[in-house]
PDB file of C-alpha atoms in Angstrom:
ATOM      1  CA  UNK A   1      -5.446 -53.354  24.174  1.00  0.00           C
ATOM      2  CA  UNK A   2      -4.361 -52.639  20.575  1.00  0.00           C
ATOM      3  CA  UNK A   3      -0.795 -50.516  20.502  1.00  0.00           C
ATOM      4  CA  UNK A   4      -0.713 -47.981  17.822  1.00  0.00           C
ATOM      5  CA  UNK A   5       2.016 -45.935  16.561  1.00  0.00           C
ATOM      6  CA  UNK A   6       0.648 -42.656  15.015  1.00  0.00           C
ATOM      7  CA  UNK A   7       2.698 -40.958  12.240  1.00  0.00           C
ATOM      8  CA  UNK A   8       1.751 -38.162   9.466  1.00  0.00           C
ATOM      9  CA  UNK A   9       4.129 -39.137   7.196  1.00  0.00           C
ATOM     10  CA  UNK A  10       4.736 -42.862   5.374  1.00  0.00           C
ATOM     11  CA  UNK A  11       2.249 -45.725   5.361  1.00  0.00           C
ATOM     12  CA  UNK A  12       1.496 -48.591   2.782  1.00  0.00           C
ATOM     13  CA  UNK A  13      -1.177 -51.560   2.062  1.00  0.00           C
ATOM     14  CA  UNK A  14      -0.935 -54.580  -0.435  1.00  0.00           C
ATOM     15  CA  UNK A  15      -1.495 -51.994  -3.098  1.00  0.00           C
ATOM     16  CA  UNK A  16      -0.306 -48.298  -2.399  1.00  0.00           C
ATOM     17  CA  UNK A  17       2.394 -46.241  -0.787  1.00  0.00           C
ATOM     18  CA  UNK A  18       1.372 -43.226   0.897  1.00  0.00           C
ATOM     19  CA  UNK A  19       3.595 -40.215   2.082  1.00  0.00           C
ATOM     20  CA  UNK A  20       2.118 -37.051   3.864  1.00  0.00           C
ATOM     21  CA  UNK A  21      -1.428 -38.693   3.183  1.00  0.00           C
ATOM     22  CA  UNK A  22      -0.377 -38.452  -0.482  1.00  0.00           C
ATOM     23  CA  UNK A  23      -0.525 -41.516  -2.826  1.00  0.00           C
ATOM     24  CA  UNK A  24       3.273 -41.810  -3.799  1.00  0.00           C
ATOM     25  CA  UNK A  25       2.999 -43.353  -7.388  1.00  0.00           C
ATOM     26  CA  UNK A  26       0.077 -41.491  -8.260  1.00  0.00           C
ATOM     27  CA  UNK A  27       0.399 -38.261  -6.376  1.00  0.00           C
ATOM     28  CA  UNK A  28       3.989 -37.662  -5.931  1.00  0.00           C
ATOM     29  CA  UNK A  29       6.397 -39.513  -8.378  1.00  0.00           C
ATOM     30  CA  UNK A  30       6.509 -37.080 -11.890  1.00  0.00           C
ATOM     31  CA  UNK A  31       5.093 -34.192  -9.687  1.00  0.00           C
ATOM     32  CA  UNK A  32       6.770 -33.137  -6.843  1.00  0.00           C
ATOM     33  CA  UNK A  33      10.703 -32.370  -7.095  1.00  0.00           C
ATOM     34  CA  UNK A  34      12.732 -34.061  -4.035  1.00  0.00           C
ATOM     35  CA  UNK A  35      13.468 -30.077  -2.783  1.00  0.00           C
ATOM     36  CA  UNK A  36       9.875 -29.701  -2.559  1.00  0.00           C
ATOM     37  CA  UNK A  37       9.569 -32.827  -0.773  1.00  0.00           C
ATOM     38  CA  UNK A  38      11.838 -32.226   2.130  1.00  0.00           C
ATOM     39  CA  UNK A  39      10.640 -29.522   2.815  1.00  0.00           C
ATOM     40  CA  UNK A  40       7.136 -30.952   3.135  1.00  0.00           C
ATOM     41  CA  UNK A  41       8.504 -33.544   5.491  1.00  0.00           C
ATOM     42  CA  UNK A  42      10.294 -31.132   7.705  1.00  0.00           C
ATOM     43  CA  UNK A  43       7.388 -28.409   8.023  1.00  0.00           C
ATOM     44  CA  UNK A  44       4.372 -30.873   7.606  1.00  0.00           C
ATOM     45  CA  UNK A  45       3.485 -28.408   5.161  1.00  0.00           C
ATOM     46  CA  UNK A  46       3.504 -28.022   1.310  1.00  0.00           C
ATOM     47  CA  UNK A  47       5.613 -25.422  -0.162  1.00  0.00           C
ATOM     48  CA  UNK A  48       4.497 -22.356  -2.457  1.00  0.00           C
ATOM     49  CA  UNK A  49       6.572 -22.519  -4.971  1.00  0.00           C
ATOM     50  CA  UNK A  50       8.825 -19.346  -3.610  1.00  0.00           C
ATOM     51  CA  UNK A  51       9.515 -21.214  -0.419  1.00  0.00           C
ATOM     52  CA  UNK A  52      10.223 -24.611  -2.174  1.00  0.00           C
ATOM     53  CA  UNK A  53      12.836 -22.398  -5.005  1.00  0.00           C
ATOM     54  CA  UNK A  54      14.274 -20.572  -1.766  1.00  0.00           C
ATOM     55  CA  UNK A  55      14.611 -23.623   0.053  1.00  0.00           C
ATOM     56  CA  UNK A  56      16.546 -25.464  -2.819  1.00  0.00           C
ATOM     57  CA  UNK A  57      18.544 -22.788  -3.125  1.00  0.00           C
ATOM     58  CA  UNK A  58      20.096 -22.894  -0.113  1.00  0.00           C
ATOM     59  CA  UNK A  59      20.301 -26.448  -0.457  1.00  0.00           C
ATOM     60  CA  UNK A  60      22.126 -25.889  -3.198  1.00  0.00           C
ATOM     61  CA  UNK A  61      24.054 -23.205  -2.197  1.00  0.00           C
ATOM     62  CA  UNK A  62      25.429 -26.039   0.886  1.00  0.00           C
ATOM     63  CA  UNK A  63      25.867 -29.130  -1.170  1.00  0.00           C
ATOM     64  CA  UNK A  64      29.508 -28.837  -1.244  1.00  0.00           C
ATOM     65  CA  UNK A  65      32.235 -26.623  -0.755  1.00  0.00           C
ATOM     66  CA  UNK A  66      35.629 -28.972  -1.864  1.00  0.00           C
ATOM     67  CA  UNK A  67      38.008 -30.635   0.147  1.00  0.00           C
ATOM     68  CA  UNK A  68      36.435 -29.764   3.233  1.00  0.00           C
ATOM     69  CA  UNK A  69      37.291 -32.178   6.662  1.00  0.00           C
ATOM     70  CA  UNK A  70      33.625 -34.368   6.095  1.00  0.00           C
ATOM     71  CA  UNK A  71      34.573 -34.691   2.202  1.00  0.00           C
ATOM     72  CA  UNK A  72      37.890 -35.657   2.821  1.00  0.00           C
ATOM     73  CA  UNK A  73      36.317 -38.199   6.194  1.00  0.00           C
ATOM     74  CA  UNK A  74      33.935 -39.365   3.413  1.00  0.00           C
ATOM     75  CA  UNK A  75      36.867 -40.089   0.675  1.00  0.00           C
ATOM     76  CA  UNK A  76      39.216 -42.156   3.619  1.00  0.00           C
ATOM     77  CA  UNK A  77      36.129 -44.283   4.527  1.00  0.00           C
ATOM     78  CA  UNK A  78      35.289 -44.978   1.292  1.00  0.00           C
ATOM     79  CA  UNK A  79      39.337 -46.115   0.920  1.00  0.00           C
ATOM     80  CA  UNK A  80      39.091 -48.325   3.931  1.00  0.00           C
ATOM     81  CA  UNK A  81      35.682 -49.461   3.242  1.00  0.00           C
ATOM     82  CA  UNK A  82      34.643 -49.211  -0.204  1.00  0.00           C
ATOM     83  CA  UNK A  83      32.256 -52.452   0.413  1.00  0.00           C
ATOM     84  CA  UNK A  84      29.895 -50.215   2.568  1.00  0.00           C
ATOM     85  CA  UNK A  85      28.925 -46.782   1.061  1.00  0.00           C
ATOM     86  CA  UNK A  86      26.972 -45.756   4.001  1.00  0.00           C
ATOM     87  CA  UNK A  87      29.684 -45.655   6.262  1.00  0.00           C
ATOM     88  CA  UNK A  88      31.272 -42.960   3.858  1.00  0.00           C
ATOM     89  CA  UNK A  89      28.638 -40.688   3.972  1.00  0.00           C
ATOM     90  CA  UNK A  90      27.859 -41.414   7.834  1.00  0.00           C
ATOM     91  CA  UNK A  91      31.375 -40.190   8.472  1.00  0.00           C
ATOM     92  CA  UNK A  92      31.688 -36.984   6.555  1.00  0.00           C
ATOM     93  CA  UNK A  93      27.724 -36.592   7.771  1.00  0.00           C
ATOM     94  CA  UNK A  94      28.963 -37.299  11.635  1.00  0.00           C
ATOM     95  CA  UNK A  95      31.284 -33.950  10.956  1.00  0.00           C
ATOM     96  CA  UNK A  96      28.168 -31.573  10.705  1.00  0.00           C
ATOM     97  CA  UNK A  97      29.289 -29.776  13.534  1.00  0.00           C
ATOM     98  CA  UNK A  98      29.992 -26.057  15.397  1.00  0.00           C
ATOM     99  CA  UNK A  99      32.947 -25.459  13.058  1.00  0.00           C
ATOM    100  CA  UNK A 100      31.511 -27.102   9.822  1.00  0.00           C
ATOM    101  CA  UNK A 101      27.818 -27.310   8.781  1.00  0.00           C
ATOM    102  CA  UNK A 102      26.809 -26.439  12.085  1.00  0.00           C
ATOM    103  CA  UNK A 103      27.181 -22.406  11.656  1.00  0.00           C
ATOM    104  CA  UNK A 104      23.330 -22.830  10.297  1.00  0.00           C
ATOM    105  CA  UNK A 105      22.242 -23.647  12.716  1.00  0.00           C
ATOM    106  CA  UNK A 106      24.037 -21.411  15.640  1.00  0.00           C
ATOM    107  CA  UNK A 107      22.866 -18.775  13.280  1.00  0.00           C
ATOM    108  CA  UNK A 108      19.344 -19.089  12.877  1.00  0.00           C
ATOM    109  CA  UNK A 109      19.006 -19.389  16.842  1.00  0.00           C
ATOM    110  CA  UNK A 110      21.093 -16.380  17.459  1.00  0.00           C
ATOM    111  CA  UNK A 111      18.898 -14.629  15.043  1.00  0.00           C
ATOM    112  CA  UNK A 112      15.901 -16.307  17.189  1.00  0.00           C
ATOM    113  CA  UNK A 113      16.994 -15.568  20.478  1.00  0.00           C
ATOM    114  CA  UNK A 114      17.640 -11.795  19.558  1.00  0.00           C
ATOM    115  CA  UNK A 115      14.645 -11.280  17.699  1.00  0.00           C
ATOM    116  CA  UNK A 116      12.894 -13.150  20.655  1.00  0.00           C
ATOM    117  CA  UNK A 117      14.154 -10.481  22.947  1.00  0.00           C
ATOM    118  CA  UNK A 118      12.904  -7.854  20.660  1.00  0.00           C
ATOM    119  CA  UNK A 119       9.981  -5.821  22.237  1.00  0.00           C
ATOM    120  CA  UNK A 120       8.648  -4.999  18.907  1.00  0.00           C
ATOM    121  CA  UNK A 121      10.034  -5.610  15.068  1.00  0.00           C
ATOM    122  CA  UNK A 122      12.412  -2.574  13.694  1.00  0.00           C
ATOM    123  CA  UNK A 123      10.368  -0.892  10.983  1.00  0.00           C
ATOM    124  CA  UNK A 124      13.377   0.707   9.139  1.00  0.00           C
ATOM    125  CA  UNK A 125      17.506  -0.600   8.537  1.00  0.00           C
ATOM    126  CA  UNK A 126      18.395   2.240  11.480  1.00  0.00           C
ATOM    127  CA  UNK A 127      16.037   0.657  13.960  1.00  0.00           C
ATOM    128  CA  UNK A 128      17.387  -2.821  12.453  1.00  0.00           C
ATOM    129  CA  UNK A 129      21.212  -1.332  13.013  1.00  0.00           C
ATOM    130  CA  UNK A 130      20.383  -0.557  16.515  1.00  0.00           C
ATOM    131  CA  UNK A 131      19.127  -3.726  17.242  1.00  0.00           C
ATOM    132  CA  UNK A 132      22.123  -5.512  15.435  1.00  0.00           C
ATOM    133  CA  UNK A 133      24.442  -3.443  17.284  1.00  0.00           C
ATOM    134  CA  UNK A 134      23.209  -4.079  20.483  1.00  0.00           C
ATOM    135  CA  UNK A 135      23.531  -7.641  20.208  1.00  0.00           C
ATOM    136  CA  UNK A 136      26.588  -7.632  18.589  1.00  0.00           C
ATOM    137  CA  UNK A 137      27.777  -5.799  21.595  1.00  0.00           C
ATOM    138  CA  UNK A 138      26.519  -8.397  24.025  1.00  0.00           C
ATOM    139  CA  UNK A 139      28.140 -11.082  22.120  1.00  0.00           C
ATOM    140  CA  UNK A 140      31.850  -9.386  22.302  1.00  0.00           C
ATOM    141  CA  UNK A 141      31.189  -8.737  26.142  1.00  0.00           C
ATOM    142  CA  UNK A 142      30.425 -11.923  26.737  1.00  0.00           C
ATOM    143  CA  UNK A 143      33.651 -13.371  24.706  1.00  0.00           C
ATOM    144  CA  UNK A 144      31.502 -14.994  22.599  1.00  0.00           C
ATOM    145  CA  UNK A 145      31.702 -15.053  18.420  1.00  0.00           C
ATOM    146  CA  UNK A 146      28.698 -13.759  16.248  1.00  0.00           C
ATOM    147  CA  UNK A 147      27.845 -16.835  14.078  1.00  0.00           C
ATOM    148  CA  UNK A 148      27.736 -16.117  10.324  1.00  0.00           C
ATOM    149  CA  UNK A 149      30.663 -13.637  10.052  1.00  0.00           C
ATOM    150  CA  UNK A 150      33.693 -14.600   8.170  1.00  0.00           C
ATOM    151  CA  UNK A 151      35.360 -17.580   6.061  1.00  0.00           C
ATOM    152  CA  UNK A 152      37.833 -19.108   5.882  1.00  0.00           C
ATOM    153  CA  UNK A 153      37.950 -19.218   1.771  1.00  0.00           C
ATOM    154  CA  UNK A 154      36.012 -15.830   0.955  1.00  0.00           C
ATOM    155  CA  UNK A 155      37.581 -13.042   3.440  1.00  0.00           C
ATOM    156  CA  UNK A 156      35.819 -10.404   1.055  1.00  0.00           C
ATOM    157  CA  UNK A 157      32.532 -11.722   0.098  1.00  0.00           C
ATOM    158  CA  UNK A 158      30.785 -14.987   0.551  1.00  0.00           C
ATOM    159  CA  UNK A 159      28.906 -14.921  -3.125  1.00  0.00           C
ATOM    160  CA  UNK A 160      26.284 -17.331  -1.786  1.00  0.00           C
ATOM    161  CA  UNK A 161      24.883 -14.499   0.175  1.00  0.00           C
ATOM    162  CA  UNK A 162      23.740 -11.726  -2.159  1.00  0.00           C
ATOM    163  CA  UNK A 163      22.163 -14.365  -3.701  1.00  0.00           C
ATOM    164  CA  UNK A 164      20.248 -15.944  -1.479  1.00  0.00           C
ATOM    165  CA  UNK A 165      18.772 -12.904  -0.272  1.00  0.00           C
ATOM    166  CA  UNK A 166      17.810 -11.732  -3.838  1.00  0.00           C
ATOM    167  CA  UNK A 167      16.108 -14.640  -4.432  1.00  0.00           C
ATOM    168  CA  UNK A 168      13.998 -14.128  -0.931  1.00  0.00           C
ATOM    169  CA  UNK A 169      12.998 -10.671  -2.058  1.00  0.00           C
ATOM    170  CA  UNK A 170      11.914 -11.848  -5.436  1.00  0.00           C
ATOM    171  CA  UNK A 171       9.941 -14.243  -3.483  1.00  0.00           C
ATOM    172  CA  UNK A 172       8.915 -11.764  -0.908  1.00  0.00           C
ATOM    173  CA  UNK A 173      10.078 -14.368   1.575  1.00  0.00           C
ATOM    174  CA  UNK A 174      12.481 -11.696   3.076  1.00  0.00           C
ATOM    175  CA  UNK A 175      11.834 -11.674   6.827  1.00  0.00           C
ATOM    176  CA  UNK A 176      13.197 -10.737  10.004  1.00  0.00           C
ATOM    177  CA  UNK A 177      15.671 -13.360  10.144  1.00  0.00           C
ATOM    178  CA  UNK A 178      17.346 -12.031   7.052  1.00  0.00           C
ATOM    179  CA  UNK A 179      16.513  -8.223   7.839  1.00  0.00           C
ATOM    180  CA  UNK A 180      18.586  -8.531  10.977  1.00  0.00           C
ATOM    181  CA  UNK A 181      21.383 -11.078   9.794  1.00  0.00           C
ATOM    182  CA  UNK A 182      21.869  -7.848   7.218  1.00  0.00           C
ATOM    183  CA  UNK A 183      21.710  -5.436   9.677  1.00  0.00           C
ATOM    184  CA  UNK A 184      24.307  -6.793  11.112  1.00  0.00           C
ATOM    185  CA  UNK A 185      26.427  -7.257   8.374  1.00  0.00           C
ATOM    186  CA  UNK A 186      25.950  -3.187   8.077  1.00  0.00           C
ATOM    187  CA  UNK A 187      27.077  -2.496  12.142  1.00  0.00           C
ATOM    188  CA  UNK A 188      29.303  -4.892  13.188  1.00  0.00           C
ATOM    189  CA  UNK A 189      32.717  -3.769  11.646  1.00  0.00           C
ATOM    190  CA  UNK A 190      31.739  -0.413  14.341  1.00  0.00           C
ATOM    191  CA  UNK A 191      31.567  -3.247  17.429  1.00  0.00           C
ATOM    192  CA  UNK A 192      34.528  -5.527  16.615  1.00  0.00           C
ATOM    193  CA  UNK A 193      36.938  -3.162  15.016  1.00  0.00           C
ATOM    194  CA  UNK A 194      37.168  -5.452  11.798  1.00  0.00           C
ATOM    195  CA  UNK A 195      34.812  -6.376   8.222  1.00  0.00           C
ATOM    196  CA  UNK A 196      33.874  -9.628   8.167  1.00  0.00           C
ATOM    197  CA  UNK A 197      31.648 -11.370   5.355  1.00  0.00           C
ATOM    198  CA  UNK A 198      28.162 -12.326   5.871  1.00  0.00           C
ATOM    199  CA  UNK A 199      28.854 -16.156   5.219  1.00  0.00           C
ATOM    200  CA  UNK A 200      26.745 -18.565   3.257  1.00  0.00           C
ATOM    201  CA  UNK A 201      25.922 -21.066   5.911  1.00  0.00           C
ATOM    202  CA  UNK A 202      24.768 -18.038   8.497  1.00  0.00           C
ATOM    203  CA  UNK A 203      22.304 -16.534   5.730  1.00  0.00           C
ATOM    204  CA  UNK A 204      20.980 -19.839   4.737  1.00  0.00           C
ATOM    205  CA  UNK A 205      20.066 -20.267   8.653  1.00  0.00           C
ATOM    206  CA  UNK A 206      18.556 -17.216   8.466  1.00  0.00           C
ATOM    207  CA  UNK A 207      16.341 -18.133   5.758  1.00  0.00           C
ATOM    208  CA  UNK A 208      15.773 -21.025   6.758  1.00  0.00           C
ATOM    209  CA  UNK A 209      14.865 -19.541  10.046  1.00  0.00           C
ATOM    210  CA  UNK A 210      12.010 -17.050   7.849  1.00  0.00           C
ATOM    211  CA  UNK A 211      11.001 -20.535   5.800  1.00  0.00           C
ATOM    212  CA  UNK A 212       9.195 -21.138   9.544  1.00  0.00           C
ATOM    213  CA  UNK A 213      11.969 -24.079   9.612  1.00  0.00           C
ATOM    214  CA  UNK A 214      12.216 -25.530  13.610  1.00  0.00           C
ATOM    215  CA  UNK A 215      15.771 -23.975  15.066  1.00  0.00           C
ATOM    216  CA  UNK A 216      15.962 -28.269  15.971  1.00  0.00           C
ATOM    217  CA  UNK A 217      16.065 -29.138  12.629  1.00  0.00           C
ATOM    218  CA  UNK A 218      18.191 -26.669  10.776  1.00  0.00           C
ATOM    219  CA  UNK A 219      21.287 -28.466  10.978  1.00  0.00           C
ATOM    220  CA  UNK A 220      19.222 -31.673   9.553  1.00  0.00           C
ATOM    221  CA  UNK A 221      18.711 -29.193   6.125  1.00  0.00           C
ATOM    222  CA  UNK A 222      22.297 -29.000   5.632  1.00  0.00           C
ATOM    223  CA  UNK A 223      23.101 -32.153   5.955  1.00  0.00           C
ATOM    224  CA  UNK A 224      20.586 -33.181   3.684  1.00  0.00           C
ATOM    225  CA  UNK A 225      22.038 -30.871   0.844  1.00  0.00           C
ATOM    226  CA  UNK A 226      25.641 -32.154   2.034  1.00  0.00           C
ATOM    227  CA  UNK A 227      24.913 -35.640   1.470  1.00  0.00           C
ATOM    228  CA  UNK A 228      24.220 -34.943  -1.667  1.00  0.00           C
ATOM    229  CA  UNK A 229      27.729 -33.644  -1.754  1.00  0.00           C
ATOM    230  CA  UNK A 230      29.294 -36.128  -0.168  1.00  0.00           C
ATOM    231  CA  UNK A 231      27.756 -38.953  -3.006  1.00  0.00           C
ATOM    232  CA  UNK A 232      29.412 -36.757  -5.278  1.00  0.00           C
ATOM    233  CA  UNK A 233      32.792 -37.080  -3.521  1.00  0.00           C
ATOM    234  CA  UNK A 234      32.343 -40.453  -3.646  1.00  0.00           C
ATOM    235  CA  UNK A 235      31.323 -40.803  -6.829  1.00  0.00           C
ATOM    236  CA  UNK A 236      34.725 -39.105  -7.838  1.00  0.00           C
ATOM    237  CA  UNK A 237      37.113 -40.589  -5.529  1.00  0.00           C
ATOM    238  CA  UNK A 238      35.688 -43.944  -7.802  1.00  0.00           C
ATOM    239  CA  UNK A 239      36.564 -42.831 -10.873  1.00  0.00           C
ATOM    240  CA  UNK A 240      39.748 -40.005  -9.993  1.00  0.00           C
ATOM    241  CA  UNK A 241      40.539 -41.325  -6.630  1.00  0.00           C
ATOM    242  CA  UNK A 242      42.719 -39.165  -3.648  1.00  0.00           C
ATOM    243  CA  UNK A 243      42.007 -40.759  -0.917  1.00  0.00           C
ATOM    244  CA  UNK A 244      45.053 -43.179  -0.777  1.00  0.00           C
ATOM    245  CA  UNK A 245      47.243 -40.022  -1.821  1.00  0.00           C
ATOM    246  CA  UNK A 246      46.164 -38.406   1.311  1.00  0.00           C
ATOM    247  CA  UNK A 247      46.536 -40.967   3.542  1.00  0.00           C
ATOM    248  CA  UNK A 248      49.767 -41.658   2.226  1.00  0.00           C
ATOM    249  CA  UNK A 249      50.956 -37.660   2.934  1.00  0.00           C
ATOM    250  CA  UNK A 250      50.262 -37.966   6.252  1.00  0.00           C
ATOM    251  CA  UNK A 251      51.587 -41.242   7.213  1.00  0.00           C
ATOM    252  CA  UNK A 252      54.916 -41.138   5.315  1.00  0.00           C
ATOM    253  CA  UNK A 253      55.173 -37.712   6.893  1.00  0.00           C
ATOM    254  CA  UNK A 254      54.437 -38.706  10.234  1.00  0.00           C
ATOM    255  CA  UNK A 255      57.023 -37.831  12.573  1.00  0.00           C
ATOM    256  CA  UNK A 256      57.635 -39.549  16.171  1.00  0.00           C
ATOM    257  CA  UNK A 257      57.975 -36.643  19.088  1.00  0.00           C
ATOM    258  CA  UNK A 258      57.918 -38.005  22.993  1.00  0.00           C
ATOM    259  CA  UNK A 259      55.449 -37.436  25.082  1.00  0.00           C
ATOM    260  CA  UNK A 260      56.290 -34.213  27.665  1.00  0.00           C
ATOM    261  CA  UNK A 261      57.082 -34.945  31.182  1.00  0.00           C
ATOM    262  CA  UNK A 262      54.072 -34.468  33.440  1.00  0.00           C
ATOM    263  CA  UNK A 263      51.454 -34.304  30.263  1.00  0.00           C
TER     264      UNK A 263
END
């Protein structure tokens, strides 16, 4: 018996390199932009090129955001290992999680799982504040947060998010996802007793989520678009290096306490 391992995506003879049953040199390379790409990899589809400009922008929109805790894991790896790159990025990549990166994700599935729950689409913003509401409701009864509200940098407005849903209504990519992330945005200072901004991360899940983007892999999107980030810290901390400053603030400012009794 022969084994075989079936894949759609990369393949290759003596002569040619095929991705996504598309010749690479002659196909791909010159043609297809890397956004476009991903996205084809992820979906198993091509893009149109509204999807493939929303998707990039949201990409770009998560590239980076400064000294964040994975740039600054990324910048002390490189210090202690600058002979091995890819333990840089693996370590500010290995911080994707619930409070960093990972709000994409917990976004687009609450979105999901609401809209799941739905008995029919809202077919106007009052149906789509009801909805919101309701959930929103649910969520503070249950002690739980509402992913995609607030920042810790932009308390007033995110500017990522205005953005990114223009650009999904001049694509008419605008969706549920988005239409209910919004709504929302509009009901729940009315639930929680405070404003919070729509942040970037939860509206990129949400687009994402109307891209037709698996809730599984929306986490892997940002941290494709942060890697790209992170090379760029790296990049700098080899020409304008920090790391060894920050190290340095911490240790010479360590300070010995004793254990407590009983802990």
């Amino acid at each position: 018996m022969t084994l075989q391992y079936p894949t759609s995506l990369g393949t290759s003879d003596a002569e040619h390199i095929f991705l996504l049953g598309q010749d690479v040199a002659g196909d791909l390379m010159g043609e297809v932009g890397f956004g476009e790409l991903a996205f084809w990899l992820i979906t198993r589809r091509r893009p149109t090129p509204g999807e493939a400009r929303l998707f990039e922008a949201v990409l770009i929109g998560l590239a980076d955001h400064g000294f964040t805790p994975t740039a600054i894991a990324a910048r002390l790896t490189y210090l202690s290992a600058p002979d091995a790159v890819q333990g840089a990025l693996a370590a500010g990549l290995l911080g994707g999680g619930s409070r960093f990166l990972g709000v994409t994700e917990d976004t687009g599935r609450y979105l999901a799982d609401v809209l799941a729950d739905a008995p029919d689409l809202p077919k106007d913003d009052a149906a789509w504040d009801e909805l919101a509401r309701a959930a929103v409701a649910r969520s503070k009864a249950a002690g739980k947060f509402v992913p995609g509200l607030g920042h810790p940098v932009h308390k007033e407005r995110d500017p990522r998010t205005p953005r990114l849903i223009e650009i999904a209504h001049e694509e008419q990519l605008y969706g549920p996802h988005l239409a209910l992330f919004e709504a929302i945005g509009r009901v729940h200072p009315d639930v929680l007793g405070k404003t919070l901004p729509l942040n970037g991360a939860g509206v990129s899940g949400a687009a994402l989520a109307d891209l037709g983007l698996p809730q599984e892999l929306l986490r892997a999107a940002v941290l494709l678009a942060r890697c790209a980030g992170l090379i760029g810290h790296i990049a700098e901390e080899i020409t304008r290096p920090v790391a060894n400053s920050i190290y340095l603030t911490v240790d010479r400012n360590a300070r010995y306490v004793p254990p407590e009794v009983g802990a």
